[in-house]
PDB file of C-alpha atoms in Angstrom:
ATOM      1  CA  LEU N   1     -27.449  77.897  35.439  1.00  0.00           C
ATOM      2  CA  SER N   2     -26.856  74.522  37.059  1.00  0.00           C
ATOM      3  CA  ASP N   3     -24.548  73.167  39.717  1.00  0.00           C
ATOM      4  CA  ASN N   4     -21.090  72.433  38.353  1.00  0.00           C
ATOM      5  CA  ARG N   5     -20.527  68.699  38.802  1.00  0.00           C
ATOM      6  CA  GLU N   6     -16.762  69.318  38.650  1.00  0.00           C
ATOM      7  CA  ILE N   7     -16.881  71.886  41.463  1.00  0.00           C
ATOM      8  CA  LYS N   8     -14.549  70.016  43.774  1.00  0.00           C
ATOM      9  CA  SER N   9     -12.061  69.663  40.953  1.00  0.00           C
ATOM     10  CA  SER N  10     -12.195  73.366  40.142  1.00  0.00           C
ATOM     11  CA  LEU N  11     -11.846  74.477  43.746  1.00  0.00           C
ATOM     12  CA  PHE N  12      -9.262  71.779  44.412  1.00  0.00           C
ATOM     13  CA  ALA N  13      -7.161  72.798  41.405  1.00  0.00           C
ATOM     14  CA  ASP N  14      -7.291  76.475  42.318  1.00  0.00           C
ATOM     15  CA  LEU N  15      -6.434  75.926  45.969  1.00  0.00           C
ATOM     16  CA  PHE N  16      -3.592  73.479  45.315  1.00  0.00           C
ATOM     17  CA  ALA N  17      -2.152  74.821  42.079  1.00  0.00           C
ATOM     18  CA  ASP N  18      -3.589  77.865  40.351  1.00  0.00           C
ATOM     19  CA  ASP N  19      -4.148  80.355  43.155  1.00  0.00           C
ATOM     20  CA  GLU N  20      -1.745  83.188  42.431  1.00  0.00           C
ATOM     21  CA  LEU N  21      -0.767  83.717  46.067  1.00  0.00           C
ATOM     22  CA  ASP N  22      -0.624  80.308  47.754  1.00  0.00           C
ATOM     23  CA  GLY N  23      -1.272  77.676  45.063  1.00  0.00           C
ATOM     24  CA  LYS N  24       2.294  76.412  44.771  1.00  0.00           C
ATOM     25  CA  LYS N  25       2.855  76.551  48.529  1.00  0.00           C
ATOM     26  CA  ASN N  26      -0.283  74.480  49.092  1.00  0.00           C
ATOM     27  CA  PHE N  27       0.718  72.011  46.396  1.00  0.00           C
ATOM     28  CA  LEU N  28       4.147  71.528  47.938  1.00  0.00           C
ATOM     29  CA  SER N  29       2.557  70.909  51.339  1.00  0.00           C
ATOM     30  CA  LEU N  30       0.402  68.212  49.739  1.00  0.00           C
ATOM     31  CA  TYR N  31       3.366  66.789  47.844  1.00  0.00           C
ATOM     32  CA  ASN N  32       5.416  66.562  51.038  1.00  0.00           C
ATOM     33  CA  ALA N  33       2.520  64.856  52.822  1.00  0.00           C
ATOM     34  CA  ILE N  34       2.258  62.242  50.075  1.00  0.00           C
ATOM     35  CA  HIS N  35       5.983  61.554  49.816  1.00  0.00           C
ATOM     36  CA  GLY N  36       7.113  62.068  53.401  1.00  0.00           C
ATOM     37  CA  THR N  37       9.540  64.764  52.252  1.00  0.00           C
ATOM     38  CA  ASN N  38      10.274  68.246  53.515  1.00  0.00           C
ATOM     39  CA  LEU N  39      10.926  70.236  50.346  1.00  0.00           C
ATOM     40  CA  LYS N  40      11.067  74.010  50.804  1.00  0.00           C
ATOM     41  CA  LEU N  41       9.247  76.300  48.398  1.00  0.00           C
ATOM     42  CA  GLU N  42      12.227  78.600  47.907  1.00  0.00           C
ATOM     43  CA  GLU N  43      14.459  75.622  47.063  1.00  0.00           C
ATOM     44  CA  THR N  44      12.044  73.746  44.804  1.00  0.00           C
ATOM     45  CA  ARG N  45      11.218  74.272  41.170  1.00  0.00           C
ATOM     46  CA  LEU N  46       7.476  73.914  40.622  1.00  0.00           C
ATOM     47  CA  GLU N  47       6.014  74.355  37.180  1.00  0.00           C
ATOM     48  CA  ARG N  48       2.325  73.922  36.336  1.00  0.00           C
ATOM     49  CA  LYS N  49       1.814  71.697  33.296  1.00  0.00           C
ATOM     50  CA  LEU N  50      -1.389  72.041  31.295  1.00  0.00           C
ATOM     51  CA  ILE N  51      -2.810  70.065  28.402  1.00  0.00           C
ATOM     52  CA  PRO N  52      -2.459  72.199  25.233  1.00  0.00           C
ATOM     53  CA  GLN N  53      -6.020  73.489  24.812  1.00  0.00           C
ATOM     54  CA  SER N  54      -5.352  74.648  21.251  1.00  0.00           C
ATOM     55  CA  VAL N  55      -5.337  70.982  20.256  1.00  0.00           C
ATOM     56  CA  PHE N  56      -7.309  69.219  23.014  1.00  0.00           C
ATOM     57  CA  ARG N  57     -10.056  71.621  24.040  1.00  0.00           C
ATOM     58  CA  SER N  58     -12.314  68.938  25.464  1.00  0.00           C
ATOM     59  CA  ILE N  59      -9.678  67.399  27.742  1.00  0.00           C
ATOM     60  CA  ASN N  60      -8.540  68.843  31.028  1.00  0.00           C
ATOM     61  CA  ASN N  61      -7.259  67.568  34.340  1.00  0.00           C
ATOM     62  CA  ASP N  62      -7.056  68.854  37.882  1.00  0.00           C
ATOM     63  CA  ILE N  63      -3.378  69.218  38.744  1.00  0.00           C
ATOM     64  CA  SER N  64      -0.215  68.282  36.912  1.00  0.00           C
ATOM     65  CA  MET N  65       2.985  69.785  38.278  1.00  0.00           C
ATOM     66  CA  LEU N  66       6.629  69.427  37.371  1.00  0.00           C
ATOM     67  CA  VAL N  67       8.670  69.094  40.569  1.00  0.00           C
ATOM     68  CA  ASN N  68      12.388  69.889  40.366  1.00  0.00           C
ATOM     69  CA  ASN N  69      12.352  68.990  36.671  1.00  0.00           C
ATOM     70  CA  ARG N  70      11.938  65.316  37.422  1.00  0.00           C
ATOM     71  CA  LEU N  71       8.356  64.482  38.422  1.00  0.00           C
ATOM     72  CA  VAL N  72       5.019  65.244  36.851  1.00  0.00           C
ATOM     73  CA  VAL N  73       2.508  64.635  39.625  1.00  0.00           C
ATOM     74  CA  PHE N  74      -1.063  64.212  38.485  1.00  0.00           C
ATOM     75  CA  ILE N  75      -3.664  64.663  41.205  1.00  0.00           C
ATOM     76  CA  GLU N  76      -7.429  64.421  40.752  1.00  0.00           C
ATOM     77  CA  HIS N  77     -10.192  64.896  43.308  1.00  0.00           C
ATOM     78  CA  GLN N  78     -13.530  63.098  43.022  1.00  0.00           C
ATOM     79  CA  SER N  79     -16.619  62.355  45.069  1.00  0.00           C
ATOM     80  CA  THR N  80     -17.570  59.256  43.070  1.00  0.00           C
ATOM     81  CA  ILE N  81     -15.572  56.098  42.518  1.00  0.00           C
ATOM     82  CA  ASN N  82     -14.312  55.913  38.938  1.00  0.00           C
ATOM     83  CA  ASN N  83     -12.453  52.761  37.936  1.00  0.00           C
ATOM     84  CA  ASN N  84     -11.434  54.347  34.638  1.00  0.00           C
ATOM     85  CA  MET N  85      -8.977  56.758  36.254  1.00  0.00           C
ATOM     86  CA  PRO N  86      -5.869  54.851  35.063  1.00  0.00           C
ATOM     87  CA  LEU N  87      -7.068  55.287  31.480  1.00  0.00           C
ATOM     88  CA  ARG N  88      -7.965  58.938  31.982  1.00  0.00           C
ATOM     89  CA  LEU N  89      -4.698  59.816  33.726  1.00  0.00           C
ATOM     90  CA  LEU N  90      -2.689  57.991  31.074  1.00  0.00           C
ATOM     91  CA  GLU N  91      -4.467  60.101  28.473  1.00  0.00           C
ATOM     92  CA  TYR N  92      -3.672  63.283  30.418  1.00  0.00           C
ATOM     93  CA  PHE N  93      -0.004  62.333  30.702  1.00  0.00           C
ATOM     94  CA  VAL N  94       0.354  61.581  27.001  1.00  0.00           C
ATOM     95  CA  HIS N  95      -1.197  64.928  26.119  1.00  0.00           C
ATOM     96  CA  ILE N  96       1.043  66.744  28.600  1.00  0.00           C
ATOM     97  CA  LEU N  97       4.045  65.133  26.886  1.00  0.00           C
ATOM     98  CA  TYR N  98       3.108  66.901  23.658  1.00  0.00           C
ATOM     99  CA  GLY N  99       4.095  70.125  25.386  1.00  0.00           C
ATOM    100  CA  ILE N 100       7.322  68.696  26.841  1.00  0.00           C
ATOM    101  CA  ILE N 101       8.903  66.568  24.121  1.00  0.00           C
ATOM    102  CA  GLU N 102      10.124  67.952  20.819  1.00  0.00           C
ATOM    103  CA  PRO N 103       7.908  66.211  18.215  1.00  0.00           C
ATOM    104  CA  LYS N 104      10.700  64.819  16.018  1.00  0.00           C
ATOM    105  CA  SER N 105      12.899  63.594  18.872  1.00  0.00           C
ATOM    106  CA  LYS N 106      11.027  60.299  19.280  1.00  0.00           C
ATOM    107  CA  TYR N 107      12.051  59.266  15.769  1.00  0.00           C
ATOM    108  CA  LYS N 108      15.769  59.710  16.475  1.00  0.00           C
ATOM    109  CA  LYS N 109      18.135  57.060  17.786  1.00  0.00           C
ATOM    110  CA  LYS N 110      18.987  58.874  21.021  1.00  0.00           C
ATOM    111  CA  LEU N 111      16.838  57.872  23.980  1.00  0.00           C
ATOM    112  CA  VAL N 112      14.213  60.496  24.810  1.00  0.00           C
ATOM    113  CA  GLU N 113      13.963  61.177  28.526  1.00  0.00           C
ATOM    114  CA  PHE N 114      10.895  62.717  30.111  1.00  0.00           C
ATOM    115  CA  PRO N 115       9.628  63.411  33.647  1.00  0.00           C
ATOM    116  CA  THR N 116       8.486  60.415  35.681  1.00  0.00           C
ATOM    117  CA  PRO N 117       4.707  60.444  36.161  1.00  0.00           C
ATOM    118  CA  GLU N 118       2.849  59.779  39.392  1.00  0.00           C
ATOM    119  CA  PHE N 119      -0.925  59.442  39.562  1.00  0.00           C
ATOM    120  CA  TYR N 120      -3.171  60.096  42.557  1.00  0.00           C
ATOM    121  CA  VAL N 121      -6.880  60.469  43.188  1.00  0.00           C
ATOM    122  CA  PHE N 122      -8.295  61.949  46.400  1.00  0.00           C
ATOM    123  CA  TYR N 123     -11.759  60.629  47.136  1.00  0.00           C
ATOM    124  CA  ASN N 124     -14.302  61.910  49.654  1.00  0.00           C
ATOM    125  CA  GLY N 125     -17.571  60.411  48.472  1.00  0.00           C
ATOM    126  CA  LYS N 126     -20.211  58.576  50.462  1.00  0.00           C
ATOM    127  CA  GLU N 127     -19.526  55.080  49.108  1.00  0.00           C
ATOM    128  CA  PRO N 128     -17.287  53.033  51.433  1.00  0.00           C
ATOM    129  CA  MET N 129     -13.673  52.714  50.324  1.00  0.00           C
ATOM    130  CA  GLU N 130     -10.426  51.538  51.875  1.00  0.00           C
ATOM    131  CA  GLN N 131      -8.041  54.171  53.199  1.00  0.00           C
ATOM    132  CA  GLU N 132      -5.851  53.574  50.146  1.00  0.00           C
ATOM    133  CA  THR N 133      -6.599  51.643  46.974  1.00  0.00           C
ATOM    134  CA  ILE N 134      -4.579  50.954  43.826  1.00  0.00           C
ATOM    135  CA  LEU N 135      -6.335  51.126  40.467  1.00  0.00           C
ATOM    136  CA  LYS N 136      -4.612  49.384  37.551  1.00  0.00           C
ATOM    137  CA  LEU N 137      -4.890  50.034  33.853  1.00  0.00           C
ATOM    138  CA  SER N 138      -4.486  46.291  33.250  1.00  0.00           C
ATOM    139  CA  ASP N 139      -7.842  45.665  34.966  1.00  0.00           C
ATOM    140  CA  SER N 140      -9.406  47.111  31.812  1.00  0.00           C
ATOM    141  CA  PHE N 141      -7.629  44.705  29.463  1.00  0.00           C
ATOM    142  CA  MET N 142      -9.991  42.300  27.708  1.00  0.00           C
ATOM    143  CA  GLU N 143      -7.360  39.593  27.853  1.00  0.00           C
ATOM    144  CA  LYS N 144      -5.759  39.351  31.281  1.00  0.00           C
ATOM    145  CA  GLN N 145      -2.014  38.849  31.706  1.00  0.00           C
ATOM    146  CA  ASP N 146      -0.095  37.658  34.747  1.00  0.00           C
ATOM    147  CA  GLU N 147       2.592  40.235  33.984  1.00  0.00           C
ATOM    148  CA  PRO N 148       1.042  43.000  31.859  1.00  0.00           C
ATOM    149  CA  PHE N 149       3.237  44.433  29.120  1.00  0.00           C
ATOM    150  CA  CYS N 150       1.696  47.828  29.827  1.00  0.00           C
ATOM    151  CA  GLU N 151       0.618  49.143  33.214  1.00  0.00           C
ATOM    152  CA  VAL N 152      -0.492  52.361  34.879  1.00  0.00           C
ATOM    153  CA  LEU N 153      -1.009  52.509  38.634  1.00  0.00           C
ATOM    154  CA  VAL N 154      -3.192  55.103  40.348  1.00  0.00           C
ATOM    155  CA  LYS N 155      -3.191  55.556  44.113  1.00  0.00           C
ATOM    156  CA  VAL N 156      -6.648  56.427  45.427  1.00  0.00           C
ATOM    157  CA  LYS N 157      -6.550  58.018  48.871  1.00  0.00           C
ATOM    158  CA  ASN N 158      -9.803  58.192  50.811  1.00  0.00           C
ATOM    159  CA  ILE N 159     -10.038  61.583  52.530  1.00  0.00           C
ATOM    160  CA  GLY N 160     -13.714  61.322  53.482  1.00  0.00           C
ATOM    161  CA  GLY N 161     -15.485  60.178  56.618  1.00  0.00           C
ATOM    162  CA  LYS N 162     -16.005  61.564  60.096  1.00  0.00           C
ATOM    163  CA  GLU N 163     -12.483  60.935  61.362  1.00  0.00           C
ATOM    164  CA  ILE N 164     -10.419  62.485  58.592  1.00  0.00           C
ATOM    165  CA  GLU N 165      -8.004  63.983  61.119  1.00  0.00           C
ATOM    166  CA  LYS N 166      -6.662  60.469  61.745  1.00  0.00           C
ATOM    167  CA  LEU N 167      -5.655  59.916  58.111  1.00  0.00           C
ATOM    168  CA  PRO N 168      -1.867  60.139  57.571  1.00  0.00           C
ATOM    169  CA  VAL N 169      -2.038  62.525  54.600  1.00  0.00           C
ATOM    170  CA  ILE N 170      -4.458  64.795  56.508  1.00  0.00           C
ATOM    171  CA  LYS N 171      -2.196  64.857  59.571  1.00  0.00           C
ATOM    172  CA  LYS N 172       0.696  66.045  57.415  1.00  0.00           C
ATOM    173  CA  CYS N 173      -1.187  68.622  55.327  1.00  0.00           C
ATOM    174  CA  SER N 174      -3.316  71.106  57.250  1.00  0.00           C
ATOM    175  CA  ILE N 175      -4.581  72.858  54.126  1.00  0.00           C
ATOM    176  CA  LEU N 176      -6.001  69.550  52.851  1.00  0.00           C
ATOM    177  CA  LYS N 177      -7.757  69.061  56.192  1.00  0.00           C
ATOM    178  CA  GLU N 178      -9.327  72.514  55.926  1.00  0.00           C
ATOM    179  CA  TYR N 179     -10.374  71.812  52.349  1.00  0.00           C
ATOM    180  CA  CYS N 180     -12.140  68.615  53.459  1.00  0.00           C
ATOM    181  CA  GLU N 181     -13.837  70.455  56.326  1.00  0.00           C
ATOM    182  CA  PHE N 182     -15.095  73.146  53.967  1.00  0.00           C
ATOM    183  CA  MET N 183     -16.459  70.582  51.506  1.00  0.00           C
ATOM    184  CA  GLU N 184     -18.192  68.787  54.388  1.00  0.00           C
ATOM    185  CA  MET N 185     -19.914  72.078  55.242  1.00  0.00           C
ATOM    186  CA  ILE N 186     -21.186  72.261  51.671  1.00  0.00           C
ATOM    187  CA  PHE N 187     -22.433  68.656  51.756  1.00  0.00           C
ATOM    188  CA  LYS N 188     -24.216  69.238  55.061  1.00  0.00           C
ATOM    189  CA  LEU N 189     -25.944  72.418  53.911  1.00  0.00           C
ATOM    190  CA  GLN N 190     -27.000  70.793  50.658  1.00  0.00           C
ATOM    191  CA  THR N 191     -28.466  67.844  52.571  1.00  0.00           C
ATOM    192  CA  GLU N 192     -30.403  70.094  54.925  1.00  0.00           C
ATOM    193  CA  LYS N 193     -31.890  72.104  52.069  1.00  0.00           C
ATOM    194  CA  LEU N 194     -31.987  70.718  48.554  1.00  0.00           C
ATOM    195  CA  PRO N 195     -31.870  73.893  46.438  1.00  0.00           C
ATOM    196  CA  GLU N 196     -34.064  74.306  43.374  1.00  0.00           C
ATOM    197  CA  GLN N 197     -33.408  77.896  42.436  1.00  0.00           C
ATOM    198  CA  LYS N 198     -30.120  79.594  41.614  1.00  0.00           C
ATOM    199  CA  GLU N 199     -30.712  82.046  44.479  1.00  0.00           C
ATOM    200  CA  ASP N 200     -31.051  79.155  46.947  1.00  0.00           C
ATOM    201  CA  LYS N 201     -27.801  77.633  45.757  1.00  0.00           C
ATOM    202  CA  ILE N 202     -25.981  80.929  46.084  1.00  0.00           C
ATOM    203  CA  SER N 203     -27.331  81.266  49.625  1.00  0.00           C
ATOM    204  CA  ILE N 204     -25.951  77.842  50.567  1.00  0.00           C
ATOM    205  CA  TYR N 205     -22.500  78.635  49.222  1.00  0.00           C
ATOM    206  CA  GLU N 206     -22.456  82.081  50.830  1.00  0.00           C
ATOM    207  CA  THR N 207     -23.419  80.500  54.165  1.00  0.00           C
ATOM    208  CA  ALA N 208     -20.667  77.912  53.855  1.00  0.00           C
ATOM    209  CA  VAL N 209     -18.088  80.587  53.072  1.00  0.00           C
ATOM    210  CA  ARG N 210     -19.152  82.679  56.081  1.00  0.00           C
ATOM    211  CA  GLN N 211     -19.121  79.673  58.411  1.00  0.00           C
ATOM    212  CA  ALA N 212     -15.699  78.601  57.197  1.00  0.00           C
ATOM    213  CA  ILE N 213     -14.210  82.065  57.685  1.00  0.00           C
ATOM    214  CA  ASP N 214     -15.747  82.336  61.172  1.00  0.00           C
ATOM    215  CA  GLN N 215     -14.232  78.945  62.105  1.00  0.00           C
ATOM    216  CA  GLY N 216     -10.822  79.704  60.625  1.00  0.00           C
ATOM    217  CA  ILE N 217     -11.194  77.182  57.799  1.00  0.00           C
ATOM    218  CA  LEU N 218      -9.491  78.345  54.587  1.00  0.00           C
ATOM    219  CA  SER N 219     -10.183  81.781  56.014  1.00  0.00           C
ATOM    220  CA  GLU N 220      -7.494  83.811  54.238  1.00  0.00           C
ATOM    221  CA  TYR N 221      -8.202  82.121  50.921  1.00  0.00           C
ATOM    222  CA  LEU N 222     -11.969  82.581  51.223  1.00  0.00           C
ATOM    223  CA  LYS N 223     -11.648  86.215  52.302  1.00  0.00           C
ATOM    224  CA  ARG N 224      -9.686  86.902  49.123  1.00  0.00           C
ATOM    225  CA  LYS N 225     -11.741  84.808  46.748  1.00  0.00           C
ATOM    226  CA  SER N 226     -15.249  84.300  48.136  1.00  0.00           C
ATOM    227  CA  THR N 227     -16.925  85.474  44.926  1.00  0.00           C
ATOM    228  CA  GLU N 228     -14.708  83.286  42.740  1.00  0.00           C
ATOM    229  CA  VAL N 229     -15.318  80.274  44.978  1.00  0.00           C
ATOM    230  CA  ILE N 230     -19.088  80.697  44.730  1.00  0.00           C
ATOM    231  CA  ASN N 231     -18.763  80.991  40.954  1.00  0.00           C
ATOM    232  CA  MET N 232     -16.846  77.710  40.956  1.00  0.00           C
ATOM    233  CA  PHE N 233     -19.896  76.051  42.466  1.00  0.00           C
ATOM    234  CA  LEU N 234     -22.351  77.603  40.046  1.00  0.00           C
ATOM    235  CA  ASP N 235     -20.603  77.293  36.706  1.00  0.00           C
ATOM    236  CA  PRO N 236     -17.401  75.868  35.163  1.00  0.00           C
ATOM    237  CA  TYR N 237     -14.731  78.313  36.282  1.00  0.00           C
ATOM    238  CA  ASP N 238     -12.261  79.963  33.916  1.00  0.00           C
ATOM    239  CA  TYR N 239      -9.327  81.087  36.072  1.00  0.00           C
ATOM    240  CA  ASP N 240      -7.958  83.512  33.464  1.00  0.00           C
ATOM    241  CA  MET N 241     -11.375  85.199  33.234  1.00  0.00           C
TER     242      MET N 241
END
């Protein structure tokens, strides 16, 4: 049983989308922080959108949410810089559309309307990065164009570093700040003791959970789901299971 390299994605997706109690509330807090809005949960339609696994079993993404029937917001979280995110997020969006658009409608004369996509990546790795960076699909084109006929833009927001509390999106979203603080605890414990055995890894994650609860970081969430959170670190996590 090895460390799950997608741990931050699994925990991130559960905390900001899939958690049955606070997932949608946390997502809306993050959405408001990104957009500078003040949408209320009771007045906002939020609908989780998933890639149809019956057809695309090998493809999955962190968070895609329909907001008031007009926006599909795709949010990924990574600890390594990946310049292929525009391509990956475009692929996710196209697959999500299979579950939104009636298959035959695109062959009819009437214009097919679909939710406007937005793409974001939250990064907290160790490599230096600007506070905000734009990745472009056109950077991958073999033949460059001054005005690309096709483009996908991804906003990469750096939420790492020692002074995360000064970042605008962190100031506006307390749950994101707590998430970053919890992940920093994990990084620190892993650095202090590089685990070789499964039991050592479990001990690190249990210690991080206890420390976070004691310090009031994601405390209610971790009290409810400490076992699930540790499982997210140890193995790819199936929320339905």
